[in-house]
Amino acid sequence: QVQLVESGGGLVQAGGSLRLSCAASGRDFSNYAMGWFRQAPGKEREFVATINWSGVMKYSADFVKGRFSISRDNAKNTVYLQMNSLKPEDTAVYYCAVGPPYGTSTSGQSYAYWGQGTQVTVSS
């Protein structure tokens, strides 16, 4: 059974940092893209960042460029999201997901498996 488990969320002050982790189990996803999405209360889910199977191709939303960084460790079947210079508007539930093989996508519809999410709250 495929399972994605996010961790690393929490409460942080504006300007602070958090590192989210997402461990996948039940299947080898080393040939698949991985992505992070988020959903704030009352808002639609939005794309945050994605990384292809090798880690060479990375894309991130404009609102996180220069602040967030996505990476992966295929040996551990784990993807990370390093978040720096956090802002109150980054407050949301963050989800990791498994994307297409050998490619990347910024569309949530391209992602087949999703974690339960981890809450990130940034206080002002």
Short mmCIF file of N, CA, C and O in Angstrom, two decimals:
data_model
loop_
_atom_site.label_atom_id
_atom_site.label_comp_id
_atom_site.label_asym_id
_atom_site.label_seq_id
_atom_site.Cartn_x
_atom_site.Cartn_y
_atom_site.Cartn_z
N GLN A 1 0.84 -1.18 0.00
CA GLN A 1 0.00 0.00 0.00
C GLN A 1 0.88 1.24 0.00
O GLN A 1 1.77 1.38 0.82
N VAL A 2 0.61 2.14 -0.93
CA VAL A 2 1.39 3.36 -1.03
C VAL A 2 1.02 4.31 0.09
O VAL A 2 -0.16 4.52 0.39
N GLN A 3 2.03 4.88 0.72
CA GLN A 3 1.80 5.85 1.79
C GLN A 3 2.82 6.95 1.71
O GLN A 3 4.01 6.71 1.53
N LEU A 4 2.35 8.18 1.82
CA LEU A 4 3.22 9.35 1.88
C LEU A 4 2.98 10.02 3.23
O LEU A 4 1.83 10.33 3.56
N VAL A 5 4.04 10.24 3.97
CA VAL A 5 3.92 10.83 5.29
C VAL A 5 4.77 12.08 5.36
O VAL A 5 6.00 12.02 5.26
N GLU A 6 4.09 13.22 5.54
CA GLU A 6 4.80 14.50 5.69
C GLU A 6 5.12 14.75 7.15
O GLU A 6 4.39 14.33 8.05
N SER A 7 6.20 15.47 7.37
CA SER A 7 6.57 15.89 8.72
C SER A 7 7.36 17.19 8.63
O SER A 7 7.79 17.59 7.54
N GLY A 8 7.55 17.83 9.78
CA GLY A 8 8.36 19.04 9.84
C GLY A 8 7.57 20.33 9.92
O GLY A 8 8.16 21.40 10.06
N GLY A 9 6.25 20.23 9.83
CA GLY A 9 5.46 21.44 9.95
C GLY A 9 5.43 21.94 11.39
O GLY A 9 5.94 21.28 12.30
N GLY A 10 4.83 23.11 11.56
CA GLY A 10 4.74 23.66 12.90
C GLY A 10 4.48 25.15 12.88
O GLY A 10 4.11 25.71 11.85
N LEU A 11 4.68 25.76 14.04
CA LEU A 11 4.48 27.19 14.20
C LEU A 11 5.83 27.89 14.20
O LEU A 11 6.74 27.48 14.93
N VAL A 12 5.96 28.92 13.39
CA VAL A 12 7.23 29.65 13.30
C VAL A 12 6.92 31.14 13.12
O VAL A 12 5.87 31.50 12.58
N GLN A 13 7.81 31.97 13.57
CA GLN A 13 7.64 33.42 13.40
C GLN A 13 8.04 33.83 11.98
O GLN A 13 8.85 33.17 11.33
N ALA A 14 7.47 34.91 11.55
CA ALA A 14 7.82 35.44 10.23
C ALA A 14 9.33 35.63 10.14
O ALA A 14 9.96 36.11 11.09
N GLY A 15 9.88 35.25 9.00
CA GLY A 15 11.32 35.32 8.81
C GLY A 15 12.05 34.05 9.17
O GLY A 15 13.24 33.90 8.87
N GLY A 16 11.34 33.15 9.81
CA GLY A 16 11.95 31.89 10.24
C GLY A 16 11.99 30.85 9.14
O GLY A 16 11.62 31.11 7.98
N SER A 17 12.44 29.65 9.50
CA SER A 17 12.62 28.56 8.54
C SER A 17 12.01 27.27 9.05
O SER A 17 11.94 27.04 10.27
N LEU A 18 11.61 26.44 8.13
CA LEU A 18 11.17 25.08 8.42
C LEU A 18 11.64 24.18 7.28
O LEU A 18 11.77 24.64 6.14
N ARG A 19 11.83 22.93 7.61
CA ARG A 19 12.16 21.94 6.59
C ARG A 19 11.14 20.82 6.64
O ARG A 19 11.04 20.10 7.64
N LEU A 20 10.38 20.70 5.59
CA LEU A 20 9.39 19.65 5.49
C LEU A 20 10.01 18.41 4.86
O LEU A 20 10.84 18.52 3.95
N SER A 21 9.59 17.26 5.33
CA SER A 21 10.01 15.99 4.76
C SER A 21 8.78 15.19 4.36
O SER A 21 7.73 15.32 4.97
N CYS A 22 8.96 14.37 3.35
CA CYS A 22 7.87 13.49 2.91
C CYS A 22 8.49 12.14 2.57
O CYS A 22 9.25 12.03 1.61
N ALA A 23 8.15 11.16 3.39
CA ALA A 23 8.67 9.81 3.19
C ALA A 23 7.62 8.95 2.50
O ALA A 23 6.48 8.87 2.96
N ALA A 24 8.03 8.34 1.41
CA ALA A 24 7.12 7.47 0.65
C ALA A 24 7.43 6.01 0.96
O ALA A 24 8.59 5.64 1.10
N SER A 25 6.41 5.22 1.03
CA SER A 25 6.59 3.79 1.26
C SER A 25 5.58 3.01 0.44
O SER A 25 4.60 3.56 -0.06
N GLY A 26 5.87 1.72 0.30
CA GLY A 26 4.95 0.85 -0.43
C GLY A 26 5.30 0.70 -1.89
O GLY A 26 4.74 -0.16 -2.58
N ARG A 27 6.23 1.53 -2.37
CA ARG A 27 6.60 1.45 -3.77
C ARG A 27 7.83 2.30 -3.98
O ARG A 27 8.06 3.27 -3.25
N ASP A 28 8.63 1.98 -4.98
CA ASP A 28 9.82 2.76 -5.32
C ASP A 28 9.42 3.89 -6.26
O ASP A 28 8.98 3.65 -7.39
N PHE A 29 9.60 5.13 -5.80
CA PHE A 29 9.24 6.29 -6.60
C PHE A 29 10.46 7.02 -7.14
O PHE A 29 10.39 8.20 -7.50
N SER A 30 11.57 6.34 -7.19
CA SER A 30 12.80 7.01 -7.63
C SER A 30 12.74 7.45 -9.08
O SER A 30 13.52 8.31 -9.49
N ASN A 31 11.84 6.92 -9.88
CA ASN A 31 11.70 7.32 -11.28
C ASN A 31 10.54 8.29 -11.52
O ASN A 31 10.21 8.59 -12.67
N TYR A 32 9.96 8.80 -10.45
CA TYR A 32 8.79 9.66 -10.55
C TYR A 32 9.10 11.06 -10.02
O TYR A 32 9.91 11.24 -9.12
N ALA A 33 8.41 12.03 -10.60
CA ALA A 33 8.48 13.37 -10.06
C ALA A 33 7.81 13.39 -8.68
O ALA A 33 6.92 12.60 -8.40
N MET A 34 8.24 14.31 -7.86
CA MET A 34 7.62 14.55 -6.57
C MET A 34 7.30 16.03 -6.48
O MET A 34 8.01 16.87 -7.04
N GLY A 35 6.24 16.35 -5.78
CA GLY A 35 5.86 17.75 -5.70
C GLY A 35 5.32 18.13 -4.34
O GLY A 35 4.94 17.26 -3.54
N TRP A 36 5.29 19.42 -4.10
CA TRP A 36 4.68 19.99 -2.90
C TRP A 36 3.58 20.96 -3.33
O TRP A 36 3.78 21.76 -4.25
N PHE A 37 2.47 20.86 -2.67
CA PHE A 37 1.34 21.76 -2.88
C PHE A 37 0.91 22.28 -1.52
O PHE A 37 1.30 21.73 -0.49
N ARG A 38 0.09 23.32 -1.51
CA ARG A 38 -0.41 23.81 -0.23
C ARG A 38 -1.83 24.32 -0.40
O ARG A 38 -2.26 24.68 -1.50
N GLN A 39 -2.52 24.34 0.71
CA GLN A 39 -3.88 24.85 0.71
C GLN A 39 -4.12 25.64 1.98
O GLN A 39 -4.01 25.09 3.09
N ALA A 40 -4.43 26.90 1.81
CA ALA A 40 -4.74 27.78 2.94
C ALA A 40 -6.25 27.77 3.17
O ALA A 40 -7.03 27.45 2.26
N PRO A 41 -6.67 28.09 4.37
CA PRO A 41 -8.12 28.09 4.67
C PRO A 41 -8.89 28.97 3.70
O PRO A 41 -8.53 30.12 3.46
N GLY A 42 -9.95 28.41 3.12
CA GLY A 42 -10.79 29.17 2.21
C GLY A 42 -10.23 29.40 0.83
O GLY A 42 -10.83 30.12 0.02
N LYS A 43 -9.09 28.77 0.55
CA LYS A 43 -8.46 28.96 -0.76
C LYS A 43 -8.30 27.63 -1.48
O LYS A 43 -8.35 26.56 -0.87
N GLU A 44 -8.07 27.71 -2.78
CA GLU A 44 -7.82 26.52 -3.56
C GLU A 44 -6.41 25.99 -3.30
O GLU A 44 -5.51 26.74 -2.91
N ARG A 45 -6.25 24.71 -3.51
CA ARG A 45 -4.91 24.12 -3.43
C ARG A 45 -4.04 24.74 -4.53
O ARG A 45 -4.50 24.94 -5.65
N GLU A 46 -2.78 25.02 -4.20
CA GLU A 46 -1.89 25.62 -5.19
C GLU A 46 -0.54 24.91 -5.22
O GLU A 46 -0.07 24.37 -4.22
N PHE A 47 0.05 24.94 -6.38
CA PHE A 47 1.36 24.35 -6.59
C PHE A 47 2.43 25.15 -5.88
O PHE A 47 2.40 26.39 -5.88
N VAL A 48 3.40 24.43 -5.28
CA VAL A 48 4.51 25.09 -4.61
C VAL A 48 5.83 24.79 -5.34
O VAL A 48 6.53 25.70 -5.76
N ALA A 49 6.14 23.50 -5.48
CA ALA A 49 7.41 23.13 -6.11
C ALA A 49 7.35 21.68 -6.56
O ALA A 49 6.59 20.89 -6.03
N THR A 50 8.18 21.38 -7.57
CA THR A 50 8.27 20.02 -8.06
C THR A 50 9.71 19.71 -8.45
O THR A 50 10.49 20.62 -8.76
N ILE A 51 10.03 18.42 -8.43
CA ILE A 51 11.38 17.98 -8.77
C ILE A 51 11.25 16.69 -9.56
O ILE A 51 10.42 15.82 -9.25
N ASN A 52 12.06 16.55 -10.61
CA ASN A 52 11.95 15.35 -11.42
C ASN A 52 12.70 14.19 -10.75
O ASN A 52 13.32 14.35 -9.69
N TRP A 53 12.68 13.03 -11.37
CA TRP A 53 13.18 11.83 -10.74
C TRP A 53 14.66 11.92 -10.38
O TRP A 53 15.09 11.41 -9.35
N SER A 54 15.45 12.61 -11.19
CA SER A 54 16.89 12.67 -10.96
C SER A 54 17.29 13.85 -10.08
O SER A 54 18.43 13.92 -9.62
N GLY A 55 16.36 14.78 -9.89
CA GLY A 55 16.69 15.96 -9.11
C GLY A 55 17.30 17.08 -9.92
O GLY A 55 17.60 18.14 -9.39
N VAL A 56 17.45 16.87 -11.23
CA VAL A 56 18.07 17.88 -12.08
C VAL A 56 17.08 18.98 -12.44
O VAL A 56 17.43 20.16 -12.52
N MET A 57 15.83 18.61 -12.66
CA MET A 57 14.81 19.59 -13.05
C MET A 57 13.97 19.96 -11.83
O MET A 57 13.39 19.11 -11.17
N LYS A 58 13.93 21.24 -11.54
CA LYS A 58 13.14 21.75 -10.43
C LYS A 58 12.36 22.98 -10.88
O LYS A 58 12.89 23.82 -11.61
N TYR A 59 11.13 23.06 -10.44
CA TYR A 59 10.31 24.23 -10.73
C TYR A 59 9.60 24.63 -9.45
O TYR A 59 9.21 23.78 -8.66
N SER A 60 9.46 25.92 -9.26
CA SER A 60 8.74 26.40 -8.09
C SER A 60 7.85 27.57 -8.47
O SER A 60 8.09 28.25 -9.47
N ALA A 61 6.84 27.77 -7.67
CA ALA A 61 5.92 28.88 -7.90
C ALA A 61 6.65 30.21 -7.70
O ALA A 61 7.59 30.30 -6.91
N ASP A 62 6.20 31.22 -8.40
CA ASP A 62 6.86 32.53 -8.31
C ASP A 62 6.88 33.05 -6.88
O ASP A 62 7.85 33.70 -6.48
N PHE A 63 5.84 32.76 -6.13
CA PHE A 63 5.76 33.35 -4.80
C PHE A 63 6.71 32.71 -3.80
O PHE A 63 6.85 33.20 -2.68
N VAL A 64 7.38 31.62 -4.17
CA VAL A 64 8.36 31.02 -3.26
C VAL A 64 9.78 31.05 -3.79
O VAL A 64 10.70 30.63 -3.09
N LYS A 65 9.96 31.53 -5.00
CA LYS A 65 11.30 31.55 -5.58
C LYS A 65 12.24 32.40 -4.74
O LYS A 65 11.91 33.50 -4.32
N GLY A 66 13.41 31.82 -4.51
CA GLY A 66 14.39 32.50 -3.69
C GLY A 66 14.22 32.24 -2.21
O GLY A 66 15.09 32.60 -1.42
N ARG A 67 13.10 31.64 -1.83
CA ARG A 67 12.85 31.35 -0.41
C ARG A 67 12.74 29.86 -0.13
O ARG A 67 13.23 29.39 0.90
N PHE A 68 12.08 29.11 -0.99
CA PHE A 68 11.88 27.68 -0.80
C PHE A 68 12.75 26.89 -1.77
O PHE A 68 12.98 27.32 -2.92
N SER A 69 13.18 25.71 -1.33
CA SER A 69 14.00 24.85 -2.16
C SER A 69 13.55 23.41 -2.01
O SER A 69 13.41 22.92 -0.88
N ILE A 70 13.35 22.72 -3.13
CA ILE A 70 12.94 21.33 -3.10
C ILE A 70 14.14 20.44 -3.41
O ILE A 70 14.99 20.80 -4.23
N SER A 71 14.20 19.30 -2.74
CA SER A 71 15.26 18.33 -3.00
C SER A 71 14.73 16.94 -2.71
O SER A 71 13.62 16.79 -2.17
N ARG A 72 15.50 15.94 -3.07
CA ARG A 72 15.06 14.57 -2.84
C ARG A 72 16.25 13.66 -2.59
O ARG A 72 17.37 13.94 -3.02
N ASP A 73 15.96 12.56 -1.90
CA ASP A 73 16.94 11.51 -1.64
C ASP A 73 16.28 10.21 -2.07
O ASP A 73 15.45 9.65 -1.34
N ASN A 74 16.63 9.74 -3.26
CA ASN A 74 15.96 8.55 -3.79
C ASN A 74 16.29 7.30 -2.98
O ASN A 74 15.49 6.37 -2.93
N ALA A 75 17.44 7.27 -2.38
CA ALA A 75 17.80 6.11 -1.56
C ALA A 75 16.87 5.98 -0.36
O ALA A 75 16.64 4.88 0.14
N LYS A 76 16.33 7.12 0.07
CA LYS A 76 15.42 7.12 1.22
C LYS A 76 13.97 7.28 0.78
O LYS A 76 13.07 7.34 1.64
N ASN A 77 13.73 7.38 -0.52
CA ASN A 77 12.37 7.58 -1.04
C ASN A 77 11.72 8.79 -0.36
O ASN A 77 10.54 8.75 0.02
N THR A 78 12.49 9.85 -0.22
CA THR A 78 12.06 11.02 0.54
C THR A 78 12.28 12.30 -0.26
O THR A 78 13.29 12.43 -0.95
N VAL A 79 11.34 13.22 -0.15
CA VAL A 79 11.46 14.54 -0.76
C VAL A 79 11.38 15.59 0.35
O VAL A 79 10.70 15.38 1.36
N TYR A 80 12.10 16.68 0.15
CA TYR A 80 12.19 17.72 1.16
C TYR A 80 11.75 19.07 0.58
O TYR A 80 11.84 19.31 -0.62
N LEU A 81 11.31 19.93 1.48
CA LEU A 81 11.02 21.32 1.10
C LEU A 81 11.63 22.21 2.18
O LEU A 81 11.13 22.25 3.31
N GLN A 82 12.72 22.86 1.83
CA GLN A 82 13.35 23.81 2.74
C GLN A 82 12.68 25.16 2.54
O GLN A 82 12.68 25.70 1.43
N MET A 83 12.13 25.69 3.62
CA MET A 83 11.41 26.96 3.54
C MET A 83 12.10 27.99 4.41
O MET A 83 12.19 27.82 5.63
N ASN A 84 12.58 29.03 3.78
CA ASN A 84 13.25 30.12 4.48
C ASN A 84 12.47 31.42 4.32
O ASN A 84 11.61 31.53 3.43
N SER A 85 12.77 32.38 5.13
CA SER A 85 12.13 33.70 5.06
C SER A 85 10.61 33.58 5.00
O SER A 85 9.94 34.19 4.16
N LEU A 86 10.08 32.78 5.88
CA LEU A 86 8.65 32.51 5.87
C LEU A 86 7.84 33.76 6.17
O LEU A 86 8.26 34.62 6.96
N LYS A 87 6.68 33.81 5.53
CA LYS A 87 5.77 34.94 5.68
C LYS A 87 4.42 34.44 6.21
O LYS A 87 4.08 33.29 6.00
N PRO A 88 3.66 35.29 6.86
CA PRO A 88 2.33 34.86 7.33
C PRO A 88 1.46 34.29 6.21
O PRO A 88 0.69 33.37 6.45
N GLU A 89 1.61 34.79 5.00
CA GLU A 89 0.81 34.27 3.89
C GLU A 89 1.24 32.88 3.42
O GLU A 89 0.57 32.28 2.58
N ASP A 90 2.32 32.37 3.99
CA ASP A 90 2.72 30.98 3.71
C ASP A 90 1.96 29.99 4.59
O ASP A 90 2.11 28.78 4.42
N THR A 91 1.19 30.49 5.51
CA THR A 91 0.41 29.63 6.39
C THR A 91 -0.57 28.79 5.57
O THR A 91 -1.37 29.32 4.80
N ALA A 92 -0.47 27.46 5.73
CA ALA A 92 -1.29 26.54 4.95
C ALA A 92 -1.00 25.12 5.39
O ALA A 92 -0.05 24.88 6.15
N VAL A 93 -1.80 24.19 4.90
CA VAL A 93 -1.46 22.78 5.00
C VAL A 93 -0.65 22.43 3.75
O VAL A 93 -1.08 22.72 2.63
N TYR A 94 0.49 21.84 3.98
CA TYR A 94 1.39 21.48 2.88
C TYR A 94 1.29 19.99 2.61
O TYR A 94 1.40 19.17 3.53
N TYR A 95 1.13 19.66 1.33
CA TYR A 95 0.98 18.28 0.91
C TYR A 95 2.10 17.89 -0.04
O TYR A 95 2.47 18.68 -0.93
N CYS A 96 2.61 16.68 0.12
CA CYS A 96 3.51 16.15 -0.90
C CYS A 96 2.73 15.16 -1.76
O CYS A 96 1.71 14.62 -1.33
N ALA A 97 3.23 14.96 -2.97
CA ALA A 97 2.52 14.09 -3.89
C ALA A 97 3.50 13.48 -4.89
O ALA A 97 4.56 14.05 -5.15
N VAL A 98 3.10 12.34 -5.44
CA VAL A 98 3.89 11.66 -6.45
C VAL A 98 3.36 12.02 -7.83
O VAL A 98 2.17 11.86 -8.10
N GLY A 99 4.26 12.49 -8.68
CA GLY A 99 3.88 12.94 -10.00
C GLY A 99 4.19 11.95 -11.10
O GLY A 99 4.33 10.76 -10.86
N PRO A 100 4.31 12.45 -12.33
CA PRO A 100 4.52 11.56 -13.47
C PRO A 100 5.93 10.98 -13.50
O PRO A 100 6.86 11.59 -12.96
N PRO A 101 6.09 9.83 -14.16
CA PRO A 101 7.44 9.26 -14.28
C PRO A 101 8.29 10.05 -15.26
O PRO A 101 7.81 10.50 -16.30
N TYR A 102 9.52 10.28 -14.89
CA TYR A 102 10.55 10.89 -15.73
C TYR A 102 10.27 12.33 -16.14
O TYR A 102 11.07 12.93 -16.84
N GLY A 103 9.17 12.88 -15.75
CA GLY A 103 8.87 14.27 -16.10
C GLY A 103 8.54 15.07 -14.87
O GLY A 103 8.84 14.65 -13.75
N THR A 104 7.97 16.23 -15.06
CA THR A 104 7.49 17.03 -13.94
C THR A 104 6.15 17.64 -14.34
O THR A 104 5.78 17.64 -15.51
N SER A 105 5.47 18.17 -13.39
CA SER A 105 4.21 18.84 -13.67
C SER A 105 3.89 19.80 -12.55
O SER A 105 4.21 19.53 -11.39
N THR A 106 3.28 20.92 -12.90
CA THR A 106 2.83 21.88 -11.90
C THR A 106 1.34 21.72 -11.62
O THR A 106 0.79 22.44 -10.79
N SER A 107 0.70 20.78 -12.31
CA SER A 107 -0.73 20.55 -12.13
C SER A 107 -0.99 19.41 -11.16
O SER A 107 -0.47 18.31 -11.33
N GLY A 108 -1.81 19.66 -10.20
CA GLY A 108 -2.15 18.63 -9.24
C GLY A 108 -2.81 17.43 -9.87
O GLY A 108 -2.74 16.32 -9.34
N GLN A 109 -3.43 17.62 -11.01
CA GLN A 109 -4.10 16.51 -11.69
C GLN A 109 -3.11 15.46 -12.19
O GLN A 109 -3.51 14.33 -12.50
N SER A 110 -1.85 15.82 -12.27
CA SER A 110 -0.83 14.89 -12.75
C SER A 110 -0.25 14.04 -11.63
O SER A 110 0.62 13.22 -11.88
N TYR A 111 -0.71 14.28 -10.42
CA TYR A 111 -0.16 13.60 -9.25
C TYR A 111 -1.12 12.54 -8.75
O TYR A 111 -2.29 12.84 -8.46
N ALA A 112 -0.63 11.32 -8.65
CA ALA A 112 -1.51 10.19 -8.36
C ALA A 112 -1.65 9.88 -6.87
O ALA A 112 -2.70 9.41 -6.44
N TYR A 113 -0.60 10.12 -6.11
CA TYR A 113 -0.62 9.78 -4.70
C TYR A 113 -0.34 11.03 -3.88
O TYR A 113 0.53 11.82 -4.23
N TRP A 114 -1.07 11.16 -2.76
CA TRP A 114 -0.97 12.34 -1.92
C TRP A 114 -0.81 11.95 -0.45
O TRP A 114 -1.37 10.94 -0.01
N GLY A 115 -0.06 12.79 0.27
CA GLY A 115 0.03 12.60 1.70
C GLY A 115 -1.14 13.26 2.40
O GLY A 115 -2.00 13.88 1.77
N GLN A 116 -1.16 13.15 3.72
CA GLN A 116 -2.24 13.70 4.53
C GLN A 116 -2.05 15.19 4.82
O GLN A 116 -2.99 15.87 5.21
N GLY A 117 -0.84 15.67 4.63
CA GLY A 117 -0.57 17.08 4.84
C GLY A 117 0.04 17.38 6.20
O GLY A 117 -0.16 16.63 7.16
N THR A 118 0.77 18.46 6.26
CA THR A 118 1.34 18.94 7.51
C THR A 118 1.08 20.45 7.61
O THR A 118 1.24 21.18 6.63
N GLN A 119 0.67 20.88 8.78
CA GLN A 119 0.29 22.27 8.97
C GLN A 119 1.52 23.14 9.18
O GLN A 119 2.38 22.83 10.00
N VAL A 120 1.57 24.23 8.45
CA VAL A 120 2.60 25.25 8.64
C VAL A 120 1.88 26.55 9.00
O VAL A 120 1.02 27.01 8.26
N THR A 121 2.25 27.10 10.14
CA THR A 121 1.64 28.35 10.59
C THR A 121 2.75 29.36 10.84
O THR A 121 3.68 29.09 11.61
N VAL A 122 2.65 30.52 10.19
CA VAL A 122 3.66 31.56 10.33
C VAL A 122 3.01 32.75 11.01
O VAL A 122 2.05 33.33 10.49
N SER A 123 3.53 33.11 12.16
CA SER A 123 2.98 34.23 12.91
C SER A 123 3.70 35.52 12.55
O SER A 123 4.89 35.52 12.24
N SER A 124 2.97 36.60 12.63
CA SER A 124 3.57 37.90 12.28
C SER A 124 4.19 38.57 13.49
O SER A 124 4.04 38.14 14.62
#
